[in-house]
PDB file of C-alpha atoms and ligand atoms in Angstrom:
ATOM      1  CA  UNK A  82     137.720 133.362 128.154  1.00  0.00           C
ATOM      2  CA  UNK A  83     136.223 135.567 131.194  1.00  0.00           C
ATOM      3  CA  UNK A  84     132.088 134.755 132.763  1.00  0.00           C
ATOM      4  CA  UNK A  85     130.792 136.893 134.818  1.00  0.00           C
ATOM      5  CA  UNK A  86     127.857 135.925 136.555  1.00  0.00           C
ATOM      6  CA  UNK A  87     125.808 138.741 137.842  1.00  0.00           C
ATOM      7  CA  UNK A  88     122.962 139.114 140.727  1.00  0.00           C
ATOM      8  CA  UNK A  89     121.085 136.070 138.610  1.00  0.00           C
ATOM      9  CA  UNK A  90     118.075 134.864 140.059  1.00  0.00           C
ATOM     10  CA  UNK A  91     115.776 131.582 138.629  1.00  0.00           C
ATOM     11  CA  UNK A  92     112.390 129.904 139.446  1.00  0.00           C
ATOM     12  CA  UNK A  93     109.721 127.427 138.248  1.00  0.00           C
ATOM     13  CA  UNK A  94     106.672 128.725 139.803  1.00  0.00           C
ATOM     14  CA  UNK A  95     106.956 129.090 142.718  1.00  0.00           C
ATOM     15  CA  UNK A  96     110.456 127.299 143.442  1.00  0.00           C
ATOM     16  CA  UNK A  97     113.179 129.564 143.602  1.00  0.00           C
ATOM     17  CA  UNK A  98     116.537 127.236 142.009  1.00  0.00           C
ATOM     18  CA  UNK A  99     119.122 130.433 142.284  1.00  0.00           C
ATOM     19  CA  UNK A 100     118.966 133.081 144.284  1.00  0.00           C
ATOM     20  CA  UNK A 101     120.750 136.007 143.649  1.00  0.00           C
ATOM     21  CA  UNK A 102     123.813 134.288 142.097  1.00  0.00           C
ATOM     22  CA  UNK A 103     127.053 136.422 141.382  1.00  0.00           C
ATOM     23  CA  UNK A 104     130.431 134.735 140.290  1.00  0.00           C
ATOM     24  CA  UNK A 105     132.912 135.370 138.177  1.00  0.00           C
ATOM     25  CA  UNK A 106     134.810 132.194 136.572  1.00  0.00           C
ATOM     26  CA  UNK A 107     138.589 133.043 134.984  1.00  0.00           C
ATOM     27  CA  UNK A 108     140.892 130.350 132.821  1.00  0.00           C
ATOM     28  CA  UNK A 109     140.825 127.299 135.254  1.00  0.00           C
ATOM     29  CA  UNK A 110     139.405 124.600 136.732  1.00  0.00           C
ATOM     30  CA  UNK A 111     136.500 125.864 138.711  1.00  0.00           C
ATOM     31  CA  UNK A 112     134.653 123.683 140.622  1.00  0.00           C
ATOM     32  CA  UNK A 113     130.838 124.038 141.517  1.00  0.00           C
ATOM     33  CA  UNK A 114     129.850 122.244 143.966  1.00  0.00           C
ATOM     34  CA  UNK A 115     126.751 121.640 145.529  1.00  0.00           C
ATOM     35  CA  UNK A 116     124.362 118.479 146.796  1.00  0.00           C
ATOM     36  CA  UNK A 117     121.283 117.457 144.436  1.00  0.00           C
ATOM     37  CA  UNK A 118     118.312 119.818 144.021  1.00  0.00           C
ATOM     38  CA  UNK A 119     121.016 122.753 144.494  1.00  0.00           C
ATOM     39  CA  UNK A 120     120.375 124.793 141.446  1.00  0.00           C
ATOM     40  CA  UNK A 121     123.885 123.620 139.569  1.00  0.00           C
ATOM     41  CA  UNK A 122     121.726 122.380 136.308  1.00  0.00           C
ATOM     42  CA  UNK A 123     119.565 125.132 136.148  1.00  0.00           C
ATOM     43  CA  UNK A 124     122.377 127.277 136.805  1.00  0.00           C
ATOM     44  CA  UNK A 125     124.042 125.400 133.467  1.00  0.00           C
ATOM     45  CA  UNK A 126     120.606 125.655 131.515  1.00  0.00           C
ATOM     46  CA  UNK A 127     121.390 129.756 132.168  1.00  0.00           C
ATOM     47  CA  UNK A 128     125.154 129.559 130.771  1.00  0.00           C
ATOM     48  CA  UNK A 129     124.377 127.623 127.877  1.00  0.00           C
ATOM     49  CA  UNK A 130     121.282 129.708 126.779  1.00  0.00           C
ATOM     50  CA  UNK A 131     118.660 126.964 127.038  1.00  0.00           C
ATOM     51  CA  UNK A 132     116.905 129.101 130.064  1.00  0.00           C
ATOM     52  CA  UNK A 133     116.203 132.727 129.555  1.00  0.00           C
ATOM     53  CA  UNK A 134     117.520 134.541 132.436  1.00  0.00           C
ATOM     54  CA  UNK A 135     114.803 136.265 134.199  1.00  0.00           C
ATOM     55  CA  UNK A 136     117.003 138.377 136.524  1.00  0.00           C
ATOM     56  CA  UNK A 137     120.593 139.341 136.461  1.00  0.00           C
ATOM     57  CA  UNK A 138     123.140 139.257 133.975  1.00  0.00           C
ATOM     58  CA  UNK A 139     125.414 136.700 132.466  1.00  0.00           C
ATOM     59  CA  UNK A 140     128.438 138.214 130.507  1.00  0.00           C
ATOM     60  CA  UNK A 141     130.985 136.134 128.349  1.00  0.00           C
ATOM     61  CA  UNK A 142     134.159 138.176 127.712  1.00  0.00           C
ATOM     62  CA  UNK A 143     131.594 141.475 128.170  1.00  0.00           C
ATOM     63  CA  UNK A 144     128.725 140.343 126.037  1.00  0.00           C
ATOM     64  CA  UNK A 145     125.832 138.294 126.689  1.00  0.00           C
ATOM     65  CA  UNK A 146     124.508 135.286 124.433  1.00  0.00           C
ATOM     66  CA  UNK A 147     121.432 137.376 123.716  1.00  0.00           C
ATOM     67  CA  UNK A 148     123.200 139.818 121.915  1.00  0.00           C
ATOM     68  CA  UNK A 149     126.266 137.754 120.488  1.00  0.00           C
ATOM     69  CA  UNK A 150     124.768 134.053 120.496  1.00  0.00           C
ATOM     70  CA  UNK A 151     127.390 132.952 117.595  1.00  0.00           C
ATOM     71  CA  UNK A 152     130.252 133.919 118.644  1.00  0.00           C
ATOM     72  CA  UNK A 153     129.929 132.995 122.299  1.00  0.00           C
ATOM     73  CA  UNK A 154     128.196 129.153 121.431  1.00  0.00           C
ATOM     74  CA  UNK A 155     131.453 128.704 119.342  1.00  0.00           C
ATOM     75  CA  UNK A 156     133.876 128.926 122.368  1.00  0.00           C
ATOM     76  CA  UNK A 157     131.799 126.719 124.239  1.00  0.00           C
ATOM     77  CA  UNK A 158     132.343 122.848 125.028  1.00  0.00           C
ATOM     78  CA  UNK A 159     129.702 121.760 126.867  1.00  0.00           C
ATOM     79  CA  UNK A 160     128.295 118.230 129.004  1.00  0.00           C
ATOM     80  CA  UNK A 161     125.019 117.984 130.070  1.00  0.00           C
ATOM     81  CA  UNK A 162     123.748 115.210 132.626  1.00  0.00           C
ATOM     82  CA  UNK A 163     121.623 113.431 130.071  1.00  0.00           C
ATOM     83  CA  UNK A 164     123.741 112.168 126.793  1.00  0.00           C
ATOM     84  CA  UNK A 165     123.463 113.776 123.404  1.00  0.00           C
ATOM     85  CA  UNK A 166     124.962 110.580 121.094  1.00  0.00           C
ATOM     86  CA  UNK A 167     123.159 108.944 118.660  1.00  0.00           C
ATOM     87  CA  UNK A 168     123.543 105.405 120.215  1.00  0.00           C
ATOM     88  CA  UNK A 169     123.008 103.690 116.729  1.00  0.00           C
ATOM     89  CA  UNK A 170     125.810 105.677 115.055  1.00  0.00           C
ATOM     90  CA  UNK A 171     129.451 104.775 115.585  1.00  0.00           C
ATOM     91  CA  UNK A 172     131.942 106.773 117.697  1.00  0.00           C
ATOM     92  CA  UNK A 173     133.388 107.975 114.752  1.00  0.00           C
ATOM     93  CA  UNK A 174     130.351 109.068 113.055  1.00  0.00           C
ATOM     94  CA  UNK A 175     129.341 110.699 116.630  1.00  0.00           C
ATOM     95  CA  UNK A 176     132.200 112.538 116.756  1.00  0.00           C
ATOM     96  CA  UNK A 177     132.664 113.420 112.759  1.00  0.00           C
ATOM     97  CA  UNK A 178     128.865 114.671 112.752  1.00  0.00           C
ATOM     98  CA  UNK A 179     129.698 117.271 115.031  1.00  0.00           C
ATOM     99  CA  UNK A 180     133.083 118.038 113.543  1.00  0.00           C
ATOM    100  CA  UNK A 181     131.001 119.023 110.623  1.00  0.00           C
ATOM    101  CA  UNK A 182     128.551 120.994 112.570  1.00  0.00           C
ATOM    102  CA  UNK A 183     131.333 123.259 113.344  1.00  0.00           C
ATOM    103  CA  UNK A 184     132.734 123.679 110.226  1.00  0.00           C
ATOM    104  CA  UNK A 185     135.871 121.115 110.353  1.00  0.00           C
ATOM    105  CA  UNK A 186     137.043 120.335 106.999  1.00  0.00           C
ATOM    106  CA  UNK A 187     136.602 116.209 106.951  1.00  0.00           C
ATOM    107  CA  UNK A 188     140.749 115.660 106.879  1.00  0.00           C
ATOM    108  CA  UNK A 189     141.024 117.616 109.672  1.00  0.00           C
ATOM    109  CA  UNK A 190     138.488 116.282 111.336  1.00  0.00           C
ATOM    110  CA  UNK A 191     139.716 112.273 111.334  1.00  0.00           C
ATOM    111  CA  UNK A 192     142.716 113.595 113.195  1.00  0.00           C
ATOM    112  CA  UNK A 193     141.002 115.737 115.343  1.00  0.00           C
ATOM    113  CA  UNK A 194     139.023 112.398 116.042  1.00  0.00           C
ATOM    114  CA  UNK A 195     142.027 110.554 116.251  1.00  0.00           C
ATOM    115  CA  UNK A 196     144.006 112.524 118.814  1.00  0.00           C
ATOM    116  CA  UNK A 197     140.746 113.495 121.195  1.00  0.00           C
ATOM    117  CA  UNK A 198     140.090 109.264 121.177  1.00  0.00           C
ATOM    118  CA  UNK A 199     144.290 109.088 121.606  1.00  0.00           C
ATOM    119  CA  UNK A 200     144.383 110.662 124.706  1.00  0.00           C
ATOM    120  CA  UNK A 201     140.721 109.472 125.930  1.00  0.00           C
ATOM    121  CA  UNK A 202     142.130 105.683 125.290  1.00  0.00           C
ATOM    122  CA  UNK A 203     139.343 104.889 123.042  1.00  0.00           C
ATOM    123  CA  UNK A 204     141.129 104.708 119.820  1.00  0.00           C
ATOM    124  CA  UNK A 205     139.854 100.962 119.552  1.00  0.00           C
ATOM    125  CA  UNK A 206     136.684 101.809 119.976  1.00  0.00           C
ATOM    126  CA  UNK A 207     136.416 103.972 116.892  1.00  0.00           C
ATOM    127  CA  UNK A 208     133.928 102.052 114.440  1.00  0.00           C
ATOM    128  CA  UNK A 209     131.802 100.801 117.598  1.00  0.00           C
ATOM    129  CA  UNK A 210     128.272 102.089 117.519  1.00  0.00           C
ATOM    130  CA  UNK A 211     127.873 104.058 121.082  1.00  0.00           C
ATOM    131  CA  UNK A 212     125.119 101.467 121.720  1.00  0.00           C
ATOM    132  CA  UNK A 213     127.332  98.532 122.835  1.00  0.00           C
ATOM    133  CA  UNK A 214     129.543 101.328 124.875  1.00  0.00           C
ATOM    134  CA  UNK A 215     129.877 101.034 128.823  1.00  0.00           C
ATOM    135  CA  UNK A 216     128.752 104.174 130.524  1.00  0.00           C
ATOM    136  CA  UNK A 217     132.236 105.239 131.175  1.00  0.00           C
ATOM    137  CA  UNK A 218     133.360 104.889 127.595  1.00  0.00           C
ATOM    138  CA  UNK A 219     130.125 106.612 126.814  1.00  0.00           C
ATOM    139  CA  UNK A 220     130.920 109.467 128.764  1.00  0.00           C
ATOM    140  CA  UNK A 221     134.456 109.583 127.182  1.00  0.00           C
ATOM    141  CA  UNK A 222     132.956 110.089 123.824  1.00  0.00           C
ATOM    142  CA  UNK A 223     130.987 112.585 125.384  1.00  0.00           C
ATOM    143  CA  UNK A 224     133.760 114.770 126.378  1.00  0.00           C
ATOM    144  CA  UNK A 225     135.347 113.959 122.647  1.00  0.00           C
ATOM    145  CA  UNK A 226     132.385 115.684 121.520  1.00  0.00           C
ATOM    146  CA  UNK A 227     132.246 118.588 123.797  1.00  0.00           C
ATOM    147  CA  UNK A 228     136.098 119.077 122.711  1.00  0.00           C
ATOM    148  CA  UNK A 229     136.338 118.622 118.824  1.00  0.00           C
ATOM    149  CA  UNK A 230     135.952 122.257 117.519  1.00  0.00           C
ATOM    150  CA  UNK A 231     138.966 123.157 120.551  1.00  0.00           C
ATOM    151  CA  UNK A 232     136.364 125.604 123.024  1.00  0.00           C
ATOM    152  CA  UNK A 233     138.070 127.909 125.091  1.00  0.00           C
ATOM    153  CA  UNK A 234     135.182 127.360 127.744  1.00  0.00           C
ATOM    154  CA  UNK A 235     134.192 123.921 129.118  1.00  0.00           C
ATOM    155  CA  UNK A 236     130.936 123.772 131.009  1.00  0.00           C
ATOM    156  CA  UNK A 237     130.547 120.333 132.414  1.00  0.00           C
ATOM    157  CA  UNK A 238     127.423 119.042 134.760  1.00  0.00           C
ATOM    158  CA  UNK A 239     128.312 116.158 136.978  1.00  0.00           C
ATOM    159  CA  UNK A 240     130.322 114.604 134.560  1.00  0.00           C
ATOM    160  CA  UNK A 241     131.327 111.929 136.297  1.00  0.00           C
ATOM    161  CA  UNK A 242     128.679 110.697 138.208  1.00  0.00           C
ATOM    162  CA  UNK A 243     127.821 107.020 138.253  1.00  0.00           C
ATOM    163  CA  UNK A 244     131.205 105.927 136.214  1.00  0.00           C
ATOM    164  CA  UNK A 245     133.807 103.718 137.083  1.00  0.00           C
ATOM    165  CA  UNK A 246     137.126 104.904 138.669  1.00  0.00           C
ATOM    166  CA  UNK A 247     138.950 104.697 136.489  1.00  0.00           C
ATOM    167  CA  UNK A 248     136.652 106.474 133.605  1.00  0.00           C
ATOM    168  CA  UNK A 249     136.481 108.961 136.564  1.00  0.00           C
ATOM    169  CA  UNK A 250     139.871 109.721 136.904  1.00  0.00           C
ATOM    170  CA  UNK A 251     140.884 109.731 133.224  1.00  0.00           C
ATOM    171  CA  UNK A 252     137.980 112.567 132.714  1.00  0.00           C
ATOM    172  CA  UNK A 253     138.519 114.331 135.253  1.00  0.00           C
ATOM    173  CA  UNK A 254     142.795 114.370 134.785  1.00  0.00           C
ATOM    174  CA  UNK A 255     142.109 115.438 131.300  1.00  0.00           C
ATOM    175  CA  UNK A 256     139.620 118.230 131.833  1.00  0.00           C
ATOM    176  CA  UNK A 257     142.173 119.638 134.755  1.00  0.00           C
ATOM    177  CA  UNK A 258     145.297 119.185 132.737  1.00  0.00           C
ATOM    178  CA  UNK A 259     143.444 121.338 129.705  1.00  0.00           C
ATOM    179  CA  UNK A 260     142.428 124.193 132.330  1.00  0.00           C
ATOM    180  CA  UNK A 261     145.428 124.382 134.078  1.00  0.00           C
ATOM    181  CA  UNK A 262     148.128 123.742 131.514  1.00  0.00           C
ATOM    182  CA  UNK A 263     146.116 125.129 128.593  1.00  0.00           C
ATOM    183  CA  UNK A 264     144.314 128.055 130.448  1.00  0.00           C
ATOM    184  CA  UNK A 265     140.769 126.668 129.347  1.00  0.00           C
ATOM    185  CA  UNK A 266     137.977 127.687 131.173  1.00  0.00           C
ATOM    186  CA  UNK A 267     136.349 125.101 133.052  1.00  0.00           C
ATOM    187  CA  UNK A 268     133.151 125.221 135.159  1.00  0.00           C
ATOM    188  CA  UNK A 269     132.892 121.743 136.845  1.00  0.00           C
ATOM    189  CA  UNK A 270     129.497 120.993 138.777  1.00  0.00           C
ATOM    190  CA  UNK A 271     129.658 118.104 140.799  1.00  0.00           C
ATOM    191  CA  UNK A 272     128.584 116.652 144.362  1.00  0.00           C
ATOM    192  CA  UNK A 273     131.665 114.375 144.828  1.00  0.00           C
ATOM    193  CA  UNK A 274     134.270 115.851 146.953  1.00  0.00           C
ATOM    194  CA  UNK A 275     137.255 113.729 146.164  1.00  0.00           C
ATOM    195  CA  UNK A 276     137.093 115.741 142.684  1.00  0.00           C
ATOM    196  CA  UNK A 277     137.809 118.751 144.684  1.00  0.00           C
ATOM    197  CA  UNK A 278     141.809 119.618 145.099  1.00  0.00           C
ATOM    198  CA  UNK A 279     143.131 122.424 147.224  1.00  0.00           C
ATOM    199  CA  UNK A 280     143.979 124.751 144.713  1.00  0.00           C
ATOM    200  CA  UNK A 281     140.796 124.893 142.966  1.00  0.00           C
ATOM    201  CA  UNK A 282     138.488 127.756 143.022  1.00  0.00           C
ATOM    202  CA  UNK A 283     135.508 126.412 144.336  1.00  0.00           C
ATOM    203  CA  UNK A 284     131.707 128.000 144.546  1.00  0.00           C
ATOM    204  CA  UNK A 285     129.742 125.882 147.212  1.00  0.00           C
ATOM    205  CA  UNK A 286     126.222 126.475 146.420  1.00  0.00           C
ATOM    206  CA  UNK A 287     123.185 125.244 148.823  1.00  0.00           C
ATOM    207  CA  UNK A 288     119.670 125.566 148.097  1.00  0.00           C
ATOM    208  CA  UNK A 289     119.976 127.914 145.547  1.00  0.00           C
ATOM    209  CA  UNK A 290     122.279 129.938 147.500  1.00  0.00           C
ATOM    210  CA  UNK A 291     125.823 130.541 146.805  1.00  0.00           C
ATOM    211  CA  UNK A 292     127.424 130.239 150.129  1.00  0.00           C
ATOM    212  CA  UNK A 293     131.002 130.773 149.673  1.00  0.00           C
ATOM    213  CA  UNK A 294     133.068 131.359 147.072  1.00  0.00           C
ATOM    214  CA  UNK A 295     137.195 130.970 147.257  1.00  0.00           C
ATOM    215  CA  UNK A 296     140.164 129.077 146.477  1.00  0.00           C
ATOM    216  CA  UNK A 297     139.636 125.952 148.158  1.00  0.00           C
ATOM    217  CA  UNK A 298     142.655 125.890 150.995  1.00  0.00           C
ATOM    218  CA  UNK A 299     141.950 129.293 151.439  1.00  0.00           C
ATOM    219  CA  UNK A 300     137.955 128.374 152.521  1.00  0.00           C
ATOM    220  CA  UNK A 301     139.851 125.376 154.518  1.00  0.00           C
ATOM    221  CA  UNK A 302     141.520 128.002 156.454  1.00  0.00           C
ATOM    222  CA  UNK A 303     138.395 130.883 156.894  1.00  0.00           C
ATOM    223  CA  UNK A 304     136.534 128.109 158.293  1.00  0.00           C
ATOM    224  CA  UNK A 305     139.136 126.524 160.267  1.00  0.00           C
ATOM    225  CA  UNK A 306     137.946 123.247 158.467  1.00  0.00           C
ATOM    226  CA  UNK A 307     140.736 120.417 157.860  1.00  0.00           C
ATOM    227  CA  UNK A 308     139.338 119.401 154.805  1.00  0.00           C
ATOM    228  CA  UNK A 309     136.464 119.620 152.399  1.00  0.00           C
ATOM    229  CA  UNK A 310     134.511 117.251 154.642  1.00  0.00           C
ATOM    230  CA  UNK A 311     134.764 119.086 157.874  1.00  0.00           C
ATOM    231  CA  UNK A 312     134.250 123.075 154.943  1.00  0.00           C
ATOM    232  CA  UNK A 313     130.807 121.026 154.321  1.00  0.00           C
ATOM    233  CA  UNK A 314     129.717 120.495 157.542  1.00  0.00           C
ATOM    234  CA  UNK A 315     130.442 124.035 158.930  1.00  0.00           C
ATOM    235  CA  UNK A 316     129.150 125.543 155.681  1.00  0.00           C
ATOM    236  CA  UNK A 317     125.628 123.205 155.555  1.00  0.00           C
ATOM    237  CA  UNK A 318     125.250 124.027 159.747  1.00  0.00           C
ATOM    238  CA  UNK A 319     125.065 127.403 159.336  1.00  0.00           C
ATOM    239  CA  UNK A 320     122.800 127.523 156.181  1.00  0.00           C
TER     240      UNK A 320
HETATM  241  N1  ATP B 783     111.731 122.067 135.387  1.00  0.00           N
HETATM  242  C1  ATP B 783     111.369 121.966 136.763  1.00  0.00           C
HETATM  243  N2  ATP B 783     110.159 122.565 137.194  1.00  0.00           N
HETATM  244  C2  ATP B 783     109.935 122.691 138.539  1.00  0.00           C
HETATM  245  N3  ATP B 783     110.914 122.735 139.381  1.00  0.00           N
HETATM  246  C3  ATP B 783     112.081 122.221 139.091  1.00  0.00           C
HETATM  247  C4  ATP B 783     112.579 122.054 137.612  1.00  0.00           C
HETATM  248  N4  ATP B 783     113.966 121.998 137.302  1.00  0.00           N
HETATM  249  C5  ATP B 783     114.619 122.080 138.429  1.00  0.00           C
HETATM  250  N5  ATP B 783     113.196 122.157 139.365  1.00  0.00           N
HETATM  251  C6  ATP B 783     114.070 122.906 140.921  1.00  0.00           C
HETATM  252  O1  ATP B 783     114.600 123.697 141.014  1.00  0.00           O
HETATM  253  C7  ATP B 783     115.560 123.252 142.396  1.00  0.00           C
HETATM  254  C8  ATP B 783     116.822 122.973 141.463  1.00  0.00           C
HETATM  255  O2  ATP B 783     117.196 122.172 140.462  1.00  0.00           O
HETATM  256  P1  ATP B 783     118.409 121.608 139.459  1.00  0.00           P
HETATM  257  O3  ATP B 783     117.751 120.541 138.695  1.00  0.00           O
HETATM  258  O4  ATP B 783     118.831 122.914 138.931  1.00  0.00           O
HETATM  259  O5  ATP B 783     119.676 121.223 140.943  1.00  0.00           O
HETATM  260  P2  ATP B 783     120.663 120.444 140.530  1.00  0.00           P
HETATM  261  O6  ATP B 783     121.848 121.096 141.421  1.00  0.00           O
HETATM  262  O7  ATP B 783     121.037 120.295 139.513  1.00  0.00           O
HETATM  263  O8  ATP B 783     120.206 118.682 141.070  1.00  0.00           O
HETATM  264  P3  ATP B 783     120.537 117.563 140.121  1.00  0.00           P
HETATM  265  O9  ATP B 783     122.151 117.467 140.465  1.00  0.00           O
HETATM  266  O10 ATP B 783     119.784 116.839 140.954  1.00  0.00           O
HETATM  267  O11 ATP B 783     120.363 117.388 138.689  1.00  0.00           O
HETATM  268  C9  ATP B 783     115.643 121.763 142.450  1.00  0.00           C
HETATM  269  O12 ATP B 783     114.553 122.375 143.649  1.00  0.00           O
HETATM  270  C10 ATP B 783     114.333 120.733 141.963  1.00  0.00           C
HETATM  271  O13 ATP B 783     113.189 120.463 142.343  1.00  0.00           O
END
């Protein structure tokens, strides 16, 4: 799916959280890089239809959530910063519930859950209650939950923040592969420089403004920066 964000602004009272953002997201691993308070979660709120768009528009393959909610939502998989799992249910119960919300038949649902847990190295936790999992494992279940219906688009708001290195790398690699090998449209919001690869489309958000967007290597060349740290210094100095 292609997402076209057109001149979107968002305010909370007098706070301008997003200021005239325009960005096209194509299939692949798109990174939204910004520090705390830059406006990343506000953009996710608008993309997922949780918040109404005040100014501008967001088109999903040419149509808006307002006009085409159900078909668009079916194609989205979302991981918010806050967990949406029921900690008193097991991994299997949580995932089976979301599978049934998406209309998967029980036999298909069991197969899908088993495949996902395999890929996320969590097969041995099928019958464990979420409350007994560590943060990294909980986040892997969260990712499995958002992948259960094989969405064409993934919106992930700081999915690896606060996780141990093993879970961080596993989640990044599973999602990166989905984007690059299977053409899933991914928007990956982060403030971690090490999650940006040279070949990734990168959008940089500072104080609610999109200050740059292009393939990472092109931005490094444009600003004569050796790496993402230097690029960041140049852009924050100019902002
Ligand atoms: N409900 C709210 N009411 C008032 N101001 C808000 C609200 N939510 C966010 N803001 C403000 O809007 C701006 C953007 O916040 P937002 O949470 O979108 O940024 P972020 O990049 O996601 O940061 P973080 O990583 O800390 O969540 C910040 O100045 C924040 O204080």
